[in-house]
């Protein structure tokens, strides 16, 4: 094939990718063998699509081409074989062995025999070489890294891993140039040619046959229709620069729509633009960015482009031509984006809240994503702070100014002064929210953080029910769009409440509205209960689209998060439901998703998230789809209790999902990121937001709605300020009416008397001693599993004990709790996880362990060799590093479970790679044994602590020591010669908790500046251990007198003291106290204690209390002058 023909293939690949012909793209890649798409290959390997993997590879190499190719195919087939063995599918494993692996016997017969022998093992991990094989996901990841290296080294793939650097839509540009040239060769060139085909050369007709311009200008190749001819070009299109700001998405809808009684504008390519701006648009063509990366087909999938709205423009070449016939559309999202899995979906029930009446609508705050806005059938609107389960604001239905309401509304309310809520929604920056009621009214509230909710606007928007409400911002001005039972759509100024537009044309009640924009063009989709869909510009020309929703259903419409894809979901009068994606360029259904039930009760609600997933509440469950696949991906019943068609709502990041329940409640579902988000927020109202709002003298104007400078954070820093972004949309500087500062009466605040909470009776808290029929020896180490379903303890006799809580009707979220007795778990074999003790006395050893992130393995030592145990079977996978020196502390690297930091008895730290059984480096800086290690993946550092009371910071890139500091031992206190110093990072991965028998201290890494120090009173004895709660808002501290203190982490003030009598039976002859504290990984108020008598206790506050005491009031940032009998000194020290 000639080089030009080869380049044409690349242009076709780019074109197919831009048009989202994904299967065709990869088929052409494979058949041509010109470009190996590594991202596509990674996705297939990660998903275990082995047949497709080998089929794709066959376009580039065969098994026996060279040693690299042979190794590639062998690794893939071996992985397929091991997965079959892991699933106990021996028949499939034998089939793979005979058909796929036998070919390698000719090259290495011994290896083939060894692979065959794996069939005889109950678990192939019993083979020493495979003992470190993890789960399927991690094994595929390890293999993929190896495959990529082999592919990059394979000479057959040389020059095939890089896609040529092309400007966007290069093929369209070349066709554009060709048509321009053809037109220049016309004998009688017309100013407005009517080009209908690319199949023959263009030629203008005779001048006496000139035709009038077409009433609609439509892009020829803005998006490629699957069938039918191209519509004719209109008066302003062919030979002038195309107005880039006009979206091709609506163009097709306008051009192909059925006749409607409202005339369409003919000034722009869509037949949509108002006459007064069309000329200006035509004079200012846009050009797309040209800095294409080499990989994949265009820049549209790169992060910096995806974060902006996608322009529709023309290329540089096209702009420089006198004729521009083929406008170039930017592709929306490349097929090469990173893969997603069902683990990304929020499916774990983490909490339930109870508004008290049936939930009709919900919306998460766009910035403070742990705030949920709720509207009910009783007209109640509420704001919930999820981590604390608290309803921080509440308003009941009431007409704010009944005297100004219409006679019809006054009469309606006189008969029945109630109204249901149809919709609640936040403004784009969360400073306002709107409420649409079933009776005439819309309420707009302004939100100032915490419980500061103020009436802003009351609008009598429609006659009858207001069915939907949404925010939009045409002409750089925030507006509210409403629709109602009166068949009308209206647009209101969000600041003044003035009506700006009224759209009439529907012949049935308008069910929903969906405002959107493409570049500078703002428009609204509306749907009616008769199944009609219309589209409107913010003018008085009338609707531009008249289409039927699938099944003539009552439908809601929504765009994907990046605004590139349009979806709708609805239910018709017969109960049939339809979830579809629309082809905007044609105004037709692109795909219909399967899996919705028949004869649905009510209208199915849906939502989109992450530009990737769809969810719908249907058949008493939540169903999920991948946007690119019509088949149901997965579903969840959220542990039961859902109505037939539950309301659902994702938060902005798609990590939390709110679902309404049968009993007037809301279940919050989360993925792992959502659980972490909930942990980061203090389990109480936003005190920081409230305090900050006190300083507001006059609230600035409404702000930057939807602007790019609004950050959506999940960290602690995001809570420090109220929601202040009230600065005017695109410099709109108008102010909210009657926005007053929040004033706090200081005399009232100071008059409150705070008292330390003391718990000294079993009735004042919930505690549970875990059952144990094994030998009771003191508990040296204690940890919750990452799932929160189990507790693992290491006793001083080197034996591990594992307690598991089982899912049942009482523990619906399946987590550890003091209310349910767990099972002391052992495998069927009855073996115990027992550490090697060599010749040492385990009582004299320093035990240590670390748990892998997926809870599958525990690495542990008790003075002897380090052991790696399988948590499912309790089998010892391997042992290594015999003493001396003995290991005294273990920590997994946060980014690579194969890398372990091992603190040693001889004061060194060894960085060890388990996979290759090799010590990478030794760190030396301490004088005594290592007693603590903590990684920060934010700072890329390892912090170590030792029995020398010293902290050291090591850079994890080169393992150089960056800083070191000795603890400040309080005057008058003497520490034991080998007192442990423990370290633990705050959730922010910057602040560091240091625990010593004399003190609790907070340091800031990496410079180790001591920010706060807390010293207990001597009467309580030395500190034995301490740990952050899972949200880092509290610190649990255990003492040698048996008591436990709960400190507020930000101030190091003691707020609760739990005395031994609250959880221990009286026994004056035996001194029992906790040696170790472990915090639950998702419940900030639960912790466990490991005791000197071998007992493990789980403690939780009473359900009526919800948390351990209340924080003392602060004065100018400092705590109270005395600790009110606390176990601490008078105040935190610097």
mmCIF file with all atom_site columns, C-alpha atoms in Angstrom, residues 200-308:
data_model
loop_
_atom_site.group_PDB
_atom_site.id
_atom_site.type_symbol
_atom_site.label_atom_id
_atom_site.label_alt_id
_atom_site.label_comp_id
_atom_site.label_asym_id
_atom_site.label_entity_id
_atom_site.label_seq_id
_atom_site.pdbx_PDB_ins_code
_atom_site.Cartn_x
_atom_site.Cartn_y
_atom_site.Cartn_z
_atom_site.occupancy
_atom_site.B_iso_or_equiv
_atom_site.pdbx_formal_charge
_atom_site.auth_seq_id
_atom_site.auth_comp_id
_atom_site.auth_asym_id
_atom_site.auth_atom_id
_atom_site.pdbx_PDB_model_num
ATOM 1   C CA . UNK A 1 200 ? -20.275 13.258 -8.223  1.00 0.00 ? 200 UNK A CA 1
ATOM 2   C CA . UNK A 1 201 ? -18.319 16.432 -8.855  1.00 0.00 ? 201 UNK A CA 1
ATOM 3   C CA . UNK A 1 202 ? -20.087 19.651 -8.073  1.00 0.00 ? 202 UNK A CA 1
ATOM 4   C CA . UNK A 1 203 ? -21.323 21.820 -10.924 1.00 0.00 ? 203 UNK A CA 1
ATOM 5   C CA . UNK A 1 204 ? -23.551 24.878 -10.749 1.00 0.00 ? 204 UNK A CA 1
ATOM 6   C CA . UNK A 1 205 ? -26.647 24.910 -13.021 1.00 0.00 ? 205 UNK A CA 1
ATOM 7   C CA . UNK A 1 206 ? -27.497 27.520 -15.633 1.00 0.00 ? 206 UNK A CA 1
ATOM 8   C CA . UNK A 1 207 ? -27.906 31.072 -14.269 1.00 0.00 ? 207 UNK A CA 1
ATOM 9   C CA . UNK A 1 208 ? -31.488 31.343 -15.511 1.00 0.00 ? 208 UNK A CA 1
ATOM 10  C CA . UNK A 1 209 ? -32.348 28.416 -13.315 1.00 0.00 ? 209 UNK A CA 1
ATOM 11  C CA . UNK A 1 210 ? -31.223 30.088 -10.142 1.00 0.00 ? 210 UNK A CA 1
ATOM 12  C CA . UNK A 1 211 ? -33.214 29.117 -7.122  1.00 0.00 ? 211 UNK A CA 1
ATOM 13  C CA . UNK A 1 212 ? -34.134 31.019 -4.017  1.00 0.00 ? 212 UNK A CA 1
ATOM 14  C CA . UNK A 1 213 ? -32.130 30.274 -0.908  1.00 0.00 ? 213 UNK A CA 1
ATOM 15  C CA . UNK A 1 214 ? -33.271 27.389 1.230   1.00 0.00 ? 214 UNK A CA 1
ATOM 16  C CA . UNK A 1 215 ? -35.169 28.508 4.334   1.00 0.00 ? 215 UNK A CA 1
ATOM 17  C CA . UNK A 1 216 ? -32.907 26.355 6.507   1.00 0.00 ? 216 UNK A CA 1
ATOM 18  C CA . UNK A 1 217 ? -29.133 26.356 6.582   1.00 0.00 ? 217 UNK A CA 1
ATOM 19  C CA . UNK A 1 218 ? -27.862 22.960 7.675   1.00 0.00 ? 218 UNK A CA 1
ATOM 20  C CA . UNK A 1 219 ? -24.288 21.752 7.959   1.00 0.00 ? 219 UNK A CA 1
ATOM 21  C CA . UNK A 1 220 ? -23.318 19.292 5.301   1.00 0.00 ? 220 UNK A CA 1
ATOM 22  C CA . UNK A 1 221 ? -20.963 17.253 7.422   1.00 0.00 ? 221 UNK A CA 1
ATOM 23  C CA . UNK A 1 222 ? -21.468 18.583 10.945  1.00 0.00 ? 222 UNK A CA 1
ATOM 24  C CA . UNK A 1 223 ? -22.551 15.104 11.943  1.00 0.00 ? 223 UNK A CA 1
ATOM 25  C CA . UNK A 1 224 ? -22.996 12.213 9.569   1.00 0.00 ? 224 UNK A CA 1
ATOM 26  C CA . UNK A 1 225 ? -26.575 10.946 9.191   1.00 0.00 ? 225 UNK A CA 1
ATOM 27  C CA . UNK A 1 226 ? -26.807 7.185  8.939   1.00 0.00 ? 226 UNK A CA 1
ATOM 28  C CA . UNK A 1 227 ? -29.463 7.309  6.217   1.00 0.00 ? 227 UNK A CA 1
ATOM 29  C CA . UNK A 1 228 ? -31.000 9.813  3.852   1.00 0.00 ? 228 UNK A CA 1
ATOM 30  C CA . UNK A 1 229 ? -29.512 12.586 1.769   1.00 0.00 ? 229 UNK A CA 1
ATOM 31  C CA . UNK A 1 230 ? -27.894 15.786 2.873   1.00 0.00 ? 230 UNK A CA 1
ATOM 32  C CA . UNK A 1 231 ? -30.251 18.726 3.182   1.00 0.00 ? 231 UNK A CA 1
ATOM 33  C CA . UNK A 1 232 ? -29.548 21.713 0.906   1.00 0.00 ? 232 UNK A CA 1
ATOM 34  C CA . UNK A 1 233 ? -27.378 24.566 2.048   1.00 0.00 ? 233 UNK A CA 1
ATOM 35  C CA . UNK A 1 234 ? -29.028 27.870 2.713   1.00 0.00 ? 234 UNK A CA 1
ATOM 36  C CA . UNK A 1 235 ? -28.441 31.492 1.958   1.00 0.00 ? 235 UNK A CA 1
ATOM 37  C CA . UNK A 1 236 ? -25.725 32.203 4.466   1.00 0.00 ? 236 UNK A CA 1
ATOM 38  C CA . UNK A 1 237 ? -23.891 28.901 4.547   1.00 0.00 ? 237 UNK A CA 1
ATOM 39  C CA . UNK A 1 238 ? -21.699 27.816 1.672   1.00 0.00 ? 238 UNK A CA 1
ATOM 40  C CA . UNK A 1 239 ? -19.265 30.562 0.898   1.00 0.00 ? 239 UNK A CA 1
ATOM 41  C CA . UNK A 1 240 ? -18.860 32.430 4.145   1.00 0.00 ? 240 UNK A CA 1
ATOM 42  C CA . UNK A 1 241 ? -17.123 31.315 7.308   1.00 0.00 ? 241 UNK A CA 1
ATOM 43  C CA . UNK A 1 242 ? -19.545 29.093 9.186   1.00 0.00 ? 242 UNK A CA 1
ATOM 44  C CA . UNK A 1 243 ? -20.849 30.496 12.493  1.00 0.00 ? 243 UNK A CA 1
ATOM 45  C CA . UNK A 1 244 ? -19.030 28.193 14.850  1.00 0.00 ? 244 UNK A CA 1
ATOM 46  C CA . UNK A 1 245 ? -21.131 29.036 17.860  1.00 0.00 ? 245 UNK A CA 1
ATOM 47  C CA . UNK A 1 246 ? -24.272 27.540 16.384  1.00 0.00 ? 246 UNK A CA 1
ATOM 48  C CA . UNK A 1 247 ? -24.467 23.927 17.461  1.00 0.00 ? 247 UNK A CA 1
ATOM 49  C CA . UNK A 1 248 ? -24.873 21.171 14.916  1.00 0.00 ? 248 UNK A CA 1
ATOM 50  C CA . UNK A 1 249 ? -26.838 19.289 17.543  1.00 0.00 ? 249 UNK A CA 1
ATOM 51  C CA . UNK A 1 250 ? -29.968 21.337 17.100  1.00 0.00 ? 250 UNK A CA 1
ATOM 52  C CA . UNK A 1 251 ? -29.356 21.882 13.404  1.00 0.00 ? 251 UNK A CA 1
ATOM 53  C CA . UNK A 1 252 ? -30.588 18.486 12.401  1.00 0.00 ? 252 UNK A CA 1
ATOM 54  C CA . UNK A 1 253 ? -33.605 18.722 14.684  1.00 0.00 ? 253 UNK A CA 1
ATOM 55  C CA . UNK A 1 254 ? -34.584 22.006 13.107  1.00 0.00 ? 254 UNK A CA 1
ATOM 56  C CA . UNK A 1 255 ? -33.948 21.027 9.504   1.00 0.00 ? 255 UNK A CA 1
ATOM 57  C CA . UNK A 1 256 ? -35.750 17.714 9.626   1.00 0.00 ? 256 UNK A CA 1
ATOM 58  C CA . UNK A 1 257 ? -38.585 18.523 11.968  1.00 0.00 ? 257 UNK A CA 1
ATOM 59  C CA . UNK A 1 258 ? -42.142 18.254 10.885  1.00 0.00 ? 258 UNK A CA 1
ATOM 60  C CA . UNK A 1 259 ? -43.927 21.506 9.923   1.00 0.00 ? 259 UNK A CA 1
ATOM 61  C CA . UNK A 1 260 ? -45.031 23.585 12.858  1.00 0.00 ? 260 UNK A CA 1
ATOM 62  C CA . UNK A 1 261 ? -47.256 26.665 12.973  1.00 0.00 ? 261 UNK A CA 1
ATOM 63  C CA . UNK A 1 262 ? -44.350 28.849 14.091  1.00 0.00 ? 262 UNK A CA 1
ATOM 64  C CA . UNK A 1 263 ? -41.947 30.065 11.386  1.00 0.00 ? 263 UNK A CA 1
ATOM 65  C CA . UNK A 1 264 ? -38.285 29.146 11.725  1.00 0.00 ? 264 UNK A CA 1
ATOM 66  C CA . UNK A 1 265 ? -35.564 31.751 11.463  1.00 0.00 ? 265 UNK A CA 1
ATOM 67  C CA . UNK A 1 266 ? -33.448 31.257 8.327   1.00 0.00 ? 266 UNK A CA 1
ATOM 68  C CA . UNK A 1 267 ? -30.408 33.334 9.210   1.00 0.00 ? 267 UNK A CA 1
ATOM 69  C CA . UNK A 1 268 ? -28.145 30.563 10.472  1.00 0.00 ? 268 UNK A CA 1
ATOM 70  C CA . UNK A 1 269 ? -27.231 27.033 9.580   1.00 0.00 ? 269 UNK A CA 1
ATOM 71  C CA . UNK A 1 270 ? -29.792 25.588 11.971  1.00 0.00 ? 270 UNK A CA 1
ATOM 72  C CA . UNK A 1 271 ? -32.637 27.833 11.084  1.00 0.00 ? 271 UNK A CA 1
ATOM 73  C CA . UNK A 1 272 ? -32.611 28.746 14.770  1.00 0.00 ? 272 UNK A CA 1
ATOM 74  C CA . UNK A 1 273 ? -30.649 31.910 15.321  1.00 0.00 ? 273 UNK A CA 1
ATOM 75  C CA . UNK A 1 274 ? -32.388 35.232 15.871  1.00 0.00 ? 274 UNK A CA 1
ATOM 76  C CA . UNK A 1 275 ? -31.812 37.652 13.031  1.00 0.00 ? 275 UNK A CA 1
ATOM 77  C CA . UNK A 1 276 ? -30.106 40.266 15.146  1.00 0.00 ? 276 UNK A CA 1
ATOM 78  C CA . UNK A 1 277 ? -27.167 38.025 16.103  1.00 0.00 ? 277 UNK A CA 1
ATOM 79  C CA . UNK A 1 278 ? -26.723 35.876 13.026  1.00 0.00 ? 278 UNK A CA 1
ATOM 80  C CA . UNK A 1 279 ? -24.664 38.419 11.148  1.00 0.00 ? 279 UNK A CA 1
ATOM 81  C CA . UNK A 1 280 ? -22.382 39.009 14.073  1.00 0.00 ? 280 UNK A CA 1
ATOM 82  C CA . UNK A 1 281 ? -21.853 35.321 14.495  1.00 0.00 ? 281 UNK A CA 1
ATOM 83  C CA . UNK A 1 282 ? -20.972 34.900 10.860  1.00 0.00 ? 282 UNK A CA 1
ATOM 84  C CA . UNK A 1 283 ? -18.312 37.582 11.130  1.00 0.00 ? 283 UNK A CA 1
ATOM 85  C CA . UNK A 1 284 ? -16.601 35.884 14.065  1.00 0.00 ? 284 UNK A CA 1
ATOM 86  C CA . UNK A 1 285 ? -15.829 32.314 13.101  1.00 0.00 ? 285 UNK A CA 1
ATOM 87  C CA . UNK A 1 286 ? -14.105 30.191 15.701  1.00 0.00 ? 286 UNK A CA 1
ATOM 88  C CA . UNK A 1 287 ? -11.220 27.840 15.079  1.00 0.00 ? 287 UNK A CA 1
ATOM 89  C CA . UNK A 1 288 ? -10.625 24.727 17.082  1.00 0.00 ? 288 UNK A CA 1
ATOM 90  C CA . UNK A 1 289 ? -7.429  24.182 19.046  1.00 0.00 ? 289 UNK A CA 1
ATOM 91  C CA . UNK A 1 290 ? -4.745  22.436 17.051  1.00 0.00 ? 290 UNK A CA 1
ATOM 92  C CA . UNK A 1 291 ? -2.398  21.164 19.722  1.00 0.00 ? 291 UNK A CA 1
ATOM 93  C CA . UNK A 1 292 ? -3.359  17.534 19.224  1.00 0.00 ? 292 UNK A CA 1
ATOM 94  C CA . UNK A 1 293 ? -1.588  14.940 21.308  1.00 0.00 ? 293 UNK A CA 1
ATOM 95  C CA . UNK A 1 294 ? -0.008  12.096 19.424  1.00 0.00 ? 294 UNK A CA 1
ATOM 96  C CA . UNK A 1 295 ? -2.018  9.312  21.013  1.00 0.00 ? 295 UNK A CA 1
ATOM 97  C CA . UNK A 1 296 ? -5.603  8.647  19.997  1.00 0.00 ? 296 UNK A CA 1
ATOM 98  C CA . UNK A 1 297 ? -7.444  10.544 17.355  1.00 0.00 ? 297 UNK A CA 1
ATOM 99  C CA . UNK A 1 298 ? -8.035  14.058 18.624  1.00 0.00 ? 298 UNK A CA 1
ATOM 100 C CA . UNK A 1 299 ? -7.722  16.326 21.596  1.00 0.00 ? 299 UNK A CA 1
ATOM 101 C CA . UNK A 1 300 ? -11.367 16.127 22.597  1.00 0.00 ? 300 UNK A CA 1
ATOM 102 C CA . UNK A 1 301 ? -10.703 13.363 25.068  1.00 0.00 ? 301 UNK A CA 1
ATOM 103 C CA . UNK A 1 302 ? -7.868  15.158 26.787  1.00 0.00 ? 302 UNK A CA 1
ATOM 104 C CA . UNK A 1 303 ? -8.756  16.426 30.200  1.00 0.00 ? 303 UNK A CA 1
ATOM 105 C CA . UNK A 1 304 ? -8.262  20.115 29.606  1.00 0.00 ? 304 UNK A CA 1
ATOM 106 C CA . UNK A 1 305 ? -10.619 20.109 26.633  1.00 0.00 ? 305 UNK A CA 1
ATOM 107 C CA . UNK A 1 306 ? -13.276 17.962 28.274  1.00 0.00 ? 306 UNK A CA 1
ATOM 108 C CA . UNK A 1 307 ? -13.542 20.432 31.132  1.00 0.00 ? 307 UNK A CA 1
ATOM 109 C CA . UNK A 1 308 ? -14.698 23.139 28.733  1.00 0.00 ? 308 UNK A CA 1
#
